[in-house]
Short mmCIF file of C-alpha atoms in Angstrom, two decimals:
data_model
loop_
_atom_site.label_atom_id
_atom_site.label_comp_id
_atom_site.label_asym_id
_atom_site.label_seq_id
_atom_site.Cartn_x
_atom_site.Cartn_y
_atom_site.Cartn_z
CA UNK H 6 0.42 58.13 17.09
CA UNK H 7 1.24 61.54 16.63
CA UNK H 8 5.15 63.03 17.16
CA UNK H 9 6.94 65.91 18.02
CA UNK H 10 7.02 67.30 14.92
CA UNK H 11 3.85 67.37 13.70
CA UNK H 12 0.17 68.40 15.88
CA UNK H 13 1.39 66.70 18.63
CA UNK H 14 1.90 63.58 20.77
CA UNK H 15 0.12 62.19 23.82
CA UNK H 16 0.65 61.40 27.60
CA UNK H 17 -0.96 58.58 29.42
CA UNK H 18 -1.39 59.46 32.72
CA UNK H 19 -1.75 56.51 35.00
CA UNK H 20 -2.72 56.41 38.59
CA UNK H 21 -1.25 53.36 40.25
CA UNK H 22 -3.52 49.96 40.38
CA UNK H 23 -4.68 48.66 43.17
CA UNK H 24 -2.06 47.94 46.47
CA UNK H 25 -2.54 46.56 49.66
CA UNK H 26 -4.35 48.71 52.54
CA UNK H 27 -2.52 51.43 54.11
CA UNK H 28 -4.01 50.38 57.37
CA UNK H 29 -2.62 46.84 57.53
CA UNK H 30 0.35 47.74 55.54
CA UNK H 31 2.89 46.25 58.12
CA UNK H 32 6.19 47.73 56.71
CA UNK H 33 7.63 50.60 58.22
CA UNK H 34 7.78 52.56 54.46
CA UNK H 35 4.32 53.02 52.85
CA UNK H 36 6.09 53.58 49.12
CA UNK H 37 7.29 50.07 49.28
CA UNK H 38 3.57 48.83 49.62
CA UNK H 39 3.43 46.14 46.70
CA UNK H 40 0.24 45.70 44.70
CA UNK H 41 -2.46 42.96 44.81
CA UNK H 42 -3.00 40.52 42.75
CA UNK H 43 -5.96 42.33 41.25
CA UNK H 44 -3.52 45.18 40.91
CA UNK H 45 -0.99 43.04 39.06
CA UNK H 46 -4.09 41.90 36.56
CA UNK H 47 -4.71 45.23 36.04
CA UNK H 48 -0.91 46.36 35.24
CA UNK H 49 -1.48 43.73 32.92
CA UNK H 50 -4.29 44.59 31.67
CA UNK H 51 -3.09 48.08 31.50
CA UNK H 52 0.48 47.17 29.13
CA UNK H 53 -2.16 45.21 27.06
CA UNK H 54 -4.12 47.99 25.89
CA UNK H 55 -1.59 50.88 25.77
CA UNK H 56 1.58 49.07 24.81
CA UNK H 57 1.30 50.41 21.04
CA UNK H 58 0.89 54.25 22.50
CA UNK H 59 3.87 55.00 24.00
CA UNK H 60 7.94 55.31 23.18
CA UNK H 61 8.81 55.74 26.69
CA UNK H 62 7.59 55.14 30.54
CA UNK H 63 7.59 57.06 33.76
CA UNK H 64 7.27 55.87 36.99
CA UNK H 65 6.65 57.14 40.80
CA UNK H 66 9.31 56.15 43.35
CA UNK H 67 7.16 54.25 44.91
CA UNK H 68 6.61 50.61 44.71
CA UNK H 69 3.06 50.54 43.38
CA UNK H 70 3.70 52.48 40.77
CA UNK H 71 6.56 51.00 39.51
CA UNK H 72 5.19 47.77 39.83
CA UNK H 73 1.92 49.46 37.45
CA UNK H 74 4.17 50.32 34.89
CA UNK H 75 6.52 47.40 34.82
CA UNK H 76 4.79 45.14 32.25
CA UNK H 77 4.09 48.24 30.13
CA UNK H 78 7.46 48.94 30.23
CA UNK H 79 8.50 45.28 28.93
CA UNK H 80 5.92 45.34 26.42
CA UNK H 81 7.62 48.54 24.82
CA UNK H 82 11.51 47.29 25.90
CA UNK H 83 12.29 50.19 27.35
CA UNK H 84 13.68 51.29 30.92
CA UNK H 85 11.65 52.73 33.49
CA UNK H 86 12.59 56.22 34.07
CA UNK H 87 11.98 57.00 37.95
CA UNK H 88 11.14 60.54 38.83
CA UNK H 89 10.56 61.47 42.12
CA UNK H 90 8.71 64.24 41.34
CA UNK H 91 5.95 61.80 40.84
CA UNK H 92 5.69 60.50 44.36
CA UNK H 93 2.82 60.64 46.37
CA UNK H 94 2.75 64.65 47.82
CA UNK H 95 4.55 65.46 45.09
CA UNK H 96 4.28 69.22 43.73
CA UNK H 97 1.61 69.29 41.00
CA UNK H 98 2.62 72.53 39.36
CA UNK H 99 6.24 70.81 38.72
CA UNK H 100 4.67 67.47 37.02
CA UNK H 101 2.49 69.77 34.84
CA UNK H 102 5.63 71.53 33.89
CA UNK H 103 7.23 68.52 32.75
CA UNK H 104 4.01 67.15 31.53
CA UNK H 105 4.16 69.67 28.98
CA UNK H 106 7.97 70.00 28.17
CA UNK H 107 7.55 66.42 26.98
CA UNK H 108 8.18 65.75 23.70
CA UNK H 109 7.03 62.15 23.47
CA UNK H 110 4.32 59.56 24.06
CA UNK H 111 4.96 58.78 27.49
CA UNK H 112 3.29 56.52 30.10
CA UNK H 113 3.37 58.62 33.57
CA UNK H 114 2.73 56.83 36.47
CA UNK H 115 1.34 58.41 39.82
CA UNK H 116 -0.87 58.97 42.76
CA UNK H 117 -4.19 59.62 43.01
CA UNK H 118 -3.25 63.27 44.85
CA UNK H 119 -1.31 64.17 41.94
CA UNK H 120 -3.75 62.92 39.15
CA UNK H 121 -6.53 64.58 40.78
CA UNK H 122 -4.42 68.36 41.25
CA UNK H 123 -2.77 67.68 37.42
CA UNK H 124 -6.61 67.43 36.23
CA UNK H 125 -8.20 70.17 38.31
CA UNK H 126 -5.37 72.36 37.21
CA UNK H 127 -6.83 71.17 33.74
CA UNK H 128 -10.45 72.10 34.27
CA UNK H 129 -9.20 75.70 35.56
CA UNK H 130 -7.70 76.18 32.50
CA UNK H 131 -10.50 75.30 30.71
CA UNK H 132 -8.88 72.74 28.62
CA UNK H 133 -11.87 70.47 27.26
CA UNK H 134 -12.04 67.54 29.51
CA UNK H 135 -14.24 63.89 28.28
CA UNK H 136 -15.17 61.66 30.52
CA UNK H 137 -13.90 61.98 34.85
CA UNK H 138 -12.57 59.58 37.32
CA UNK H 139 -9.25 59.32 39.72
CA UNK H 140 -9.63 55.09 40.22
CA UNK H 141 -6.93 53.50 40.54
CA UNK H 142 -5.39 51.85 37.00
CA UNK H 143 -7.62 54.82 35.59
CA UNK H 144 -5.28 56.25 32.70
CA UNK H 145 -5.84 60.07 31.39
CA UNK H 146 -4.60 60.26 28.07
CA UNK H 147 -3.37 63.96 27.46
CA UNK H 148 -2.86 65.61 23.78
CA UNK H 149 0.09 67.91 24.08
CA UNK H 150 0.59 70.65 20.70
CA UNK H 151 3.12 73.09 21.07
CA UNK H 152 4.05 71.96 24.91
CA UNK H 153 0.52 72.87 26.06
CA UNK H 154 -2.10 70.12 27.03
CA UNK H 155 -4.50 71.15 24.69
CA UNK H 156 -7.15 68.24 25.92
CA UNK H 157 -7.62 65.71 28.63
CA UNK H 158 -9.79 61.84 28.38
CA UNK H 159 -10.57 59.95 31.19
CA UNK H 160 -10.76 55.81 30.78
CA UNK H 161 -11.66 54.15 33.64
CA UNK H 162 -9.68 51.05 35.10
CA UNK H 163 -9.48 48.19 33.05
CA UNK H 164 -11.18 45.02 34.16
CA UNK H 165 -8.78 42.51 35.99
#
């Protein structure tokens, strides 16, 4: 794993696993939409095979996310840090700012919206991209040097 003071660190970037439907959500707050069980296999699945990656752990507001993150986050035994700037809508340009400001191997976890406008905003820059894909429990692991993403790999969604 590399650090801050050397050629650099990197950022997971994980789109939440798989919740329950929008449409038959009943509660009257779609963030607090839990995830499935398939989702929770994958969160699992997920803090399995990234656990030994990251110091630290970022989460979305929003239930889902949190709830993708949790067993990542007990793996490591560290606190979720909640940042709303995560949230579903949330302001890509702002999360690629602090993308890049960070100075160590964090697990991010988001929305799909986000994701998607954090990796376009990639590919515009011309940053060399390997392997695509926005599923959900899909994790883009990001090498930062010098507080610049300097590449971007896609692995899909674990099986769960």
């Amino acid at each position: 794993m590399m650090g801050p003071m050397d050629d650099g660190h990197s950022i997971l970037l994980i789109r939440h696993a798989k919740a329950g439907s929008r449409s038959t959500w009943d509660g009257d707050d779609d963030s607090q939409r839990p995830l499935t069980p398939k989702g929770q296999r994958q969160a699992e699945a997920l803090a399995a095979r990234w656990h030994d990656r990251v110091t630290a752990v970022q989460s979305s507001p929003f239930l889902r996310c949190v709830e993708t993150i949790t067993p990542l986050a007990a793996r490591v035994g560290v606190e979720i840090e909640v940042l709303p700037m995560l949230a579903e809508g949330g302001y890509w340009p702002s999360v690629l700012e602090h993308l890049e400001a960070t100075t160590a191997s964090v697990a991010v976890c988001t929305h799909g919206d986000v994701l998607g406008d954090v990796v376009r905003a990639l590919e515009r820059r011309s940053v060399p991209i390997t392997g695509y894909g926005g599923e959900k429990a899909c994790v883009w692991e990001l090498t930062v040097v010098a507080h610049e993403i300097r590449a971007a790999r896609h692995h899909p969604a674990p099986e769960a």
